[in-house]
Amino acid sequence: MRPFAYERAAELAAALATGTVSPAALQQLRPDAQYLAGGTTLLDLMKIDVMRPDRVLDIRPGPAAQPVIRAEGGLWLSAVASMAQAAEHPALRRDYPVVAESLQQAASAQLRNMATLGGNVLQRTRCPYFRDTAFPCNKREPGSGCAAIGGVTRLLAVLGVSEHCIASYPGDFAQALIALDAEVETLAPDGSRRFPFADLHRPPGGTPHVETTLQPGELITGFRLPSLPWARRSLYLKVRDRESYAFALASAAVALDLRDGVVHAARIGLGGVAAVPWRAHEAESVLQGQKLTETRAVQAAEAAFAGAVTQEDNAFKPELGRRTLVRALLQAAAMEI
């Protein structure tokens, strides 16, 4: 690990925990720093020399702080709440089970106790070529090339890829957020803003190194889940190599407004298969206004993966993704709420 300057931002940490930002907290924002909360991604990447910040700003809440999760026309989640705190929150488990399940199925219990919601959605790819500095990687070093294309690609993306990058987005929580039309709130030296979570991540295109729409120094402060009474009929289905502490080969976050067997609204997020958190709008359109049968679920899954671009090692992913989505839709339809 390379040398870096460390600074503790106590006022900013307290403001993030409570959701109330003071002028003193604003003064602690640092456009030249990497923010440290749980540290489960940042420190890992610093140790393997992939990230090399000169300054690290610690925004972790103090031991006595309890990051806020509150009802506000839906649910507001503090970005510095841990994954474990959110996953066990009664309102989240009752009203948005897809979100709670996406958190419960991520990482290990130890990491869920440390990792924060804000840091989780910003975690970087697990592409082995990104994480090994011996290989060229456009995401790590712009213009150097993509060693993954034509290489070992079993865990990499088939949706949203480009000729410059086929890395997959590794998280679970983000799939639930994008499926439910969540919003993200941020704070920057020039003010605060709120925007759709779907606008946070950028597909690789020709600039894979630009992963989000956040500006230098801009910090995620919280997430807003809209009031969707029918979101109680929701679930997160994750298919992986082993049951614990493994990233998704394919996953589906599904929420259904189902009345007398007819789909009045469907929300679908896909994980493990895409370059960014992926909303399957085409699949939702296939289901809209239709009886949810297995045949209709298969048609929706086909639509979701119509644009898949595969490599030799990950050619199995579209079929696995389709089957995962069909299972998730049928299981959600069978839920008793």
Coordinates of N, CA and C in Angstrom, one line a residue, residues 88-170:
E88 N -31.9 -5.8 8.5 CA -32.7 -6.2 9.6 C -33.8 -5.2 10.0
H89 N -33.9 -4.1 9.3 CA -34.9 -3.1 9.7 C -36.3 -3.6 9.4
P90 N -37.2 -3.5 10.4 CA -38.5 -4.1 10.2 C -39.3 -3.6 9.0
A91 N -39.2 -2.2 8.8 CA -40.0 -1.7 7.7 C -39.4 -2.1 6.4
L92 N -38.1 -2.3 6.3 CA -37.5 -2.7 5.0 C -37.9 -4.2 4.7
R93 N -37.9 -5.0 5.8 CA -38.2 -6.4 5.6 C -39.7 -6.6 5.2
R94 N -40.5 -5.8 5.8 CA -42.0 -5.9 5.6 C -42.4 -5.3 4.2
D95 N -41.9 -4.1 4.0 CA -42.5 -3.4 2.8 C -41.7 -3.5 1.5
Y96 N -40.4 -3.8 1.7 CA -39.5 -3.9 0.5 C -38.6 -5.2 0.7
P97 N -39.2 -6.4 0.7 CA -38.4 -7.6 0.9 C -37.3 -7.8 -0.1
V98 N -37.5 -7.3 -1.3 CA -36.4 -7.4 -2.3 C -35.1 -6.7 -1.9
V99 N -35.3 -5.6 -1.2 CA -34.1 -4.8 -0.8 C -33.4 -5.6 0.4
A100 N -34.2 -6.0 1.3 CA -33.7 -6.7 2.5 C -33.0 -8.0 2.0
E101 N -33.6 -8.7 1.1 CA -33.0 -10.0 0.7 C -31.7 -9.7 -0.1
S102 N -31.6 -8.6 -0.9 CA -30.4 -8.3 -1.7 C -29.3 -8.0 -0.7
L103 N -29.5 -7.4 0.4 CA -28.5 -7.2 1.4 C -28.1 -8.4 2.1
Q104 N -29.1 -9.2 2.5 CA -28.8 -10.4 3.3 C -28.0 -11.5 2.5
Q105 N -28.1 -11.5 1.2 CA -27.4 -12.4 0.3 C -26.1 -11.9 -0.2
A106 N -25.7 -10.8 0.3 CA -24.4 -10.2 -0.2 C -23.3 -10.5 0.8
A107 N -22.1 -10.8 0.3 CA -20.9 -10.9 1.1 C -21.0 -11.9 2.2
S108 N -20.3 -11.6 3.3 CA -20.4 -12.4 4.5 C -21.0 -11.6 5.7
A109 N -21.3 -12.3 6.8 CA -21.9 -11.5 7.9 C -20.9 -10.5 8.4
Q110 N -19.7 -10.8 8.5 CA -18.7 -9.9 9.0 C -18.6 -8.6 8.1
L111 N -18.6 -8.8 6.8 CA -18.5 -7.7 5.8 C -19.8 -6.9 5.9
R112 N -21.0 -7.5 6.0 CA -22.2 -6.8 6.1 C -22.3 -5.9 7.3
N113 N -21.6 -6.3 8.4 CA -21.5 -5.5 9.6 C -20.7 -4.3 9.4
M114 N -19.7 -4.3 8.5 CA -18.8 -3.2 8.3 C -19.2 -2.3 7.1
A115 N -19.6 -3.0 6.0 CA -19.9 -2.2 4.7 C -21.1 -1.3 4.9
T116 N -21.0 -0.2 4.3 CA -22.1 0.8 4.3 C -22.9 0.7 3.0
L117 N -24.2 1.3 3.0 CA -25.0 1.3 1.8 C -24.4 2.1 0.7
G118 N -23.9 3.3 1.1 CA -23.3 4.2 0.1 C -22.1 3.5 -0.6
G119 N -21.2 3.0 0.2 CA -20.0 2.3 -0.3 C -20.4 1.1 -1.2
N120 N -21.4 0.4 -0.7 CA -21.8 -0.8 -1.5 C -22.2 -0.5 -2.9
V121 N -23.0 0.5 -3.1 CA -23.4 0.8 -4.5 C -22.3 1.3 -5.4
L122 N -21.2 1.7 -4.7 CA -20.0 2.2 -5.5 C -18.9 1.2 -5.6
Q123 N -19.1 0.0 -5.1 CA -18.1 -1.0 -5.2 C -17.7 -1.2 -6.7
R124 N -16.4 -1.5 -6.9 CA -15.9 -1.6 -8.2 C -15.9 -3.1 -8.7
T125 N -15.7 -3.3 -10.0 CA -15.8 -4.6 -10.5 C -14.8 -5.6 -9.9
R126 N -15.2 -6.8 -10.0 CA -14.3 -7.9 -9.6 C -13.6 -8.6 -10.8
C127 N -13.7 -7.9 -11.9 CA -13.0 -8.4 -13.1 C -11.5 -8.7 -12.8
P128 N -11.0 -9.9 -13.0 CA -9.6 -10.2 -12.6 C -8.6 -9.4 -13.3
Y129 N -8.9 -8.9 -14.5 CA -8.0 -8.1 -15.2 C -7.9 -6.6 -14.7
F130 N -9.0 -6.2 -14.1 CA -9.0 -4.9 -13.4 C -8.2 -4.9 -12.2
R131 N -8.2 -6.1 -11.5 CA -7.6 -6.2 -10.2 C -6.2 -6.7 -10.2
D132 N -5.7 -6.9 -11.4 CA -4.3 -7.4 -11.5 C -3.6 -6.4 -12.4
T133 N -2.7 -5.6 -11.8 CA -2.0 -4.5 -12.5 C -1.0 -5.0 -13.6
A134 N -0.8 -6.3 -13.7 CA 0.0 -6.8 -14.8 C -0.7 -6.8 -16.1
F135 N -2.0 -6.6 -16.1 CA -2.8 -6.7 -17.4 C -3.2 -5.3 -17.7
P136 N -3.4 -5.0 -19.1 CA -4.0 -3.7 -19.5 C -5.5 -3.7 -19.1
C137 N -6.0 -2.6 -18.8 CA -7.4 -2.4 -18.4 C -7.8 -1.0 -18.6
N138 N -8.8 -0.8 -19.5 CA -9.2 0.5 -19.8 C -9.9 1.2 -18.6
K139 N -10.5 0.4 -17.7 CA -11.2 0.9 -16.5 C -10.2 1.4 -15.5
R140 N -9.0 0.8 -15.5 CA -7.9 1.2 -14.5 C -7.0 2.2 -15.1
E141 N -6.6 2.0 -16.4 CA -5.7 2.9 -17.1 C -6.3 3.2 -18.5
P142 N -7.0 4.3 -18.6 CA -7.7 4.6 -19.9 C -6.8 4.5 -21.1
G143 N -7.3 3.8 -22.1 CA -6.6 3.7 -23.4 C -5.6 2.6 -23.4
S144 N -5.5 1.8 -22.3 CA -4.5 0.7 -22.3 C -5.0 -0.6 -23.0
G145 N -6.3 -0.7 -23.2 CA -6.9 -1.9 -23.8 C -7.7 -2.7 -22.7
C146 N -8.4 -3.7 -23.2 CA -9.2 -4.6 -22.4 C -8.7 -6.0 -22.5
A147 N -7.9 -6.5 -21.5 CA -7.3 -7.8 -21.6 C -8.4 -8.9 -21.4
A148 N -9.6 -8.5 -20.9 CA -10.6 -9.5 -20.6 C -11.2 -10.0 -21.9
I149 N -11.3 -9.2 -23.0 CA -11.9 -9.6 -24.2 C -11.0 -10.6 -24.8
G150 N -11.5 -11.8 -25.0 CA -10.7 -13.0 -25.5 C -10.0 -13.7 -24.4
G151 N -10.2 -13.3 -23.2 CA -9.5 -13.9 -22.0 C -10.5 -14.8 -21.2
V152 N -10.3 -14.8 -19.9 CA -11.1 -15.6 -19.0 C -12.3 -14.7 -18.6
T153 N -13.5 -15.1 -19.1 CA -14.7 -14.2 -18.9 C -15.9 -14.8 -18.2
R154 N -15.7 -15.9 -17.5 CA -16.8 -16.6 -16.9 C -17.7 -15.7 -16.1
L155 N -17.1 -14.8 -15.3 CA -17.8 -13.9 -14.4 C -18.2 -12.6 -15.0
L156 N -17.9 -12.3 -16.2 CA -18.0 -11.0 -16.8 C -19.4 -10.8 -17.5
A157 N -19.6 -9.6 -17.9 CA -20.9 -9.1 -18.3 C -21.3 -9.5 -19.8
V158 N -22.6 -9.6 -20.0 CA -23.1 -9.9 -21.4 C -24.1 -8.8 -21.8
L159 N -24.5 -7.9 -20.9 CA -25.4 -6.8 -21.2 C -24.7 -5.5 -20.9
G160 N -24.9 -4.5 -21.7 CA -24.4 -3.2 -21.5 C -22.9 -3.0 -21.7
V161 N -22.3 -4.0 -22.4 CA -20.8 -4.0 -22.6 C -20.5 -3.2 -23.8
S162 N -19.1 -2.9 -24.0 CA -18.7 -2.2 -25.1 C -17.4 -2.9 -25.6
E163 N -16.9 -2.4 -26.7 CA -15.6 -3.0 -27.3 C -14.4 -2.6 -26.4
H164 N -14.7 -1.7 -25.4 CA -13.6 -1.2 -24.6 C -13.6 -1.9 -23.2
C165 N -14.7 -2.5 -22.8 CA -14.8 -3.1 -21.5 C -16.0 -4.0 -21.4
I166 N -15.8 -5.2 -20.8 CA -16.8 -6.2 -20.6 C -16.9 -6.6 -19.1
A167 N -16.4 -5.7 -18.2 CA -16.4 -6.0 -16.8 C -17.9 -6.0 -16.3
S168 N -18.2 -6.8 -15.3 CA -19.5 -6.8 -14.7 C -19.6 -6.0 -13.4
Y169 N -20.8 -5.5 -13.2 CA -21.0 -4.8 -11.9 C -21.3 -5.9 -10.8
P170 N -20.6 -5.9 -9.7 CA -20.7 -7.0 -8.8 C -21.8 -7.0 -7.7

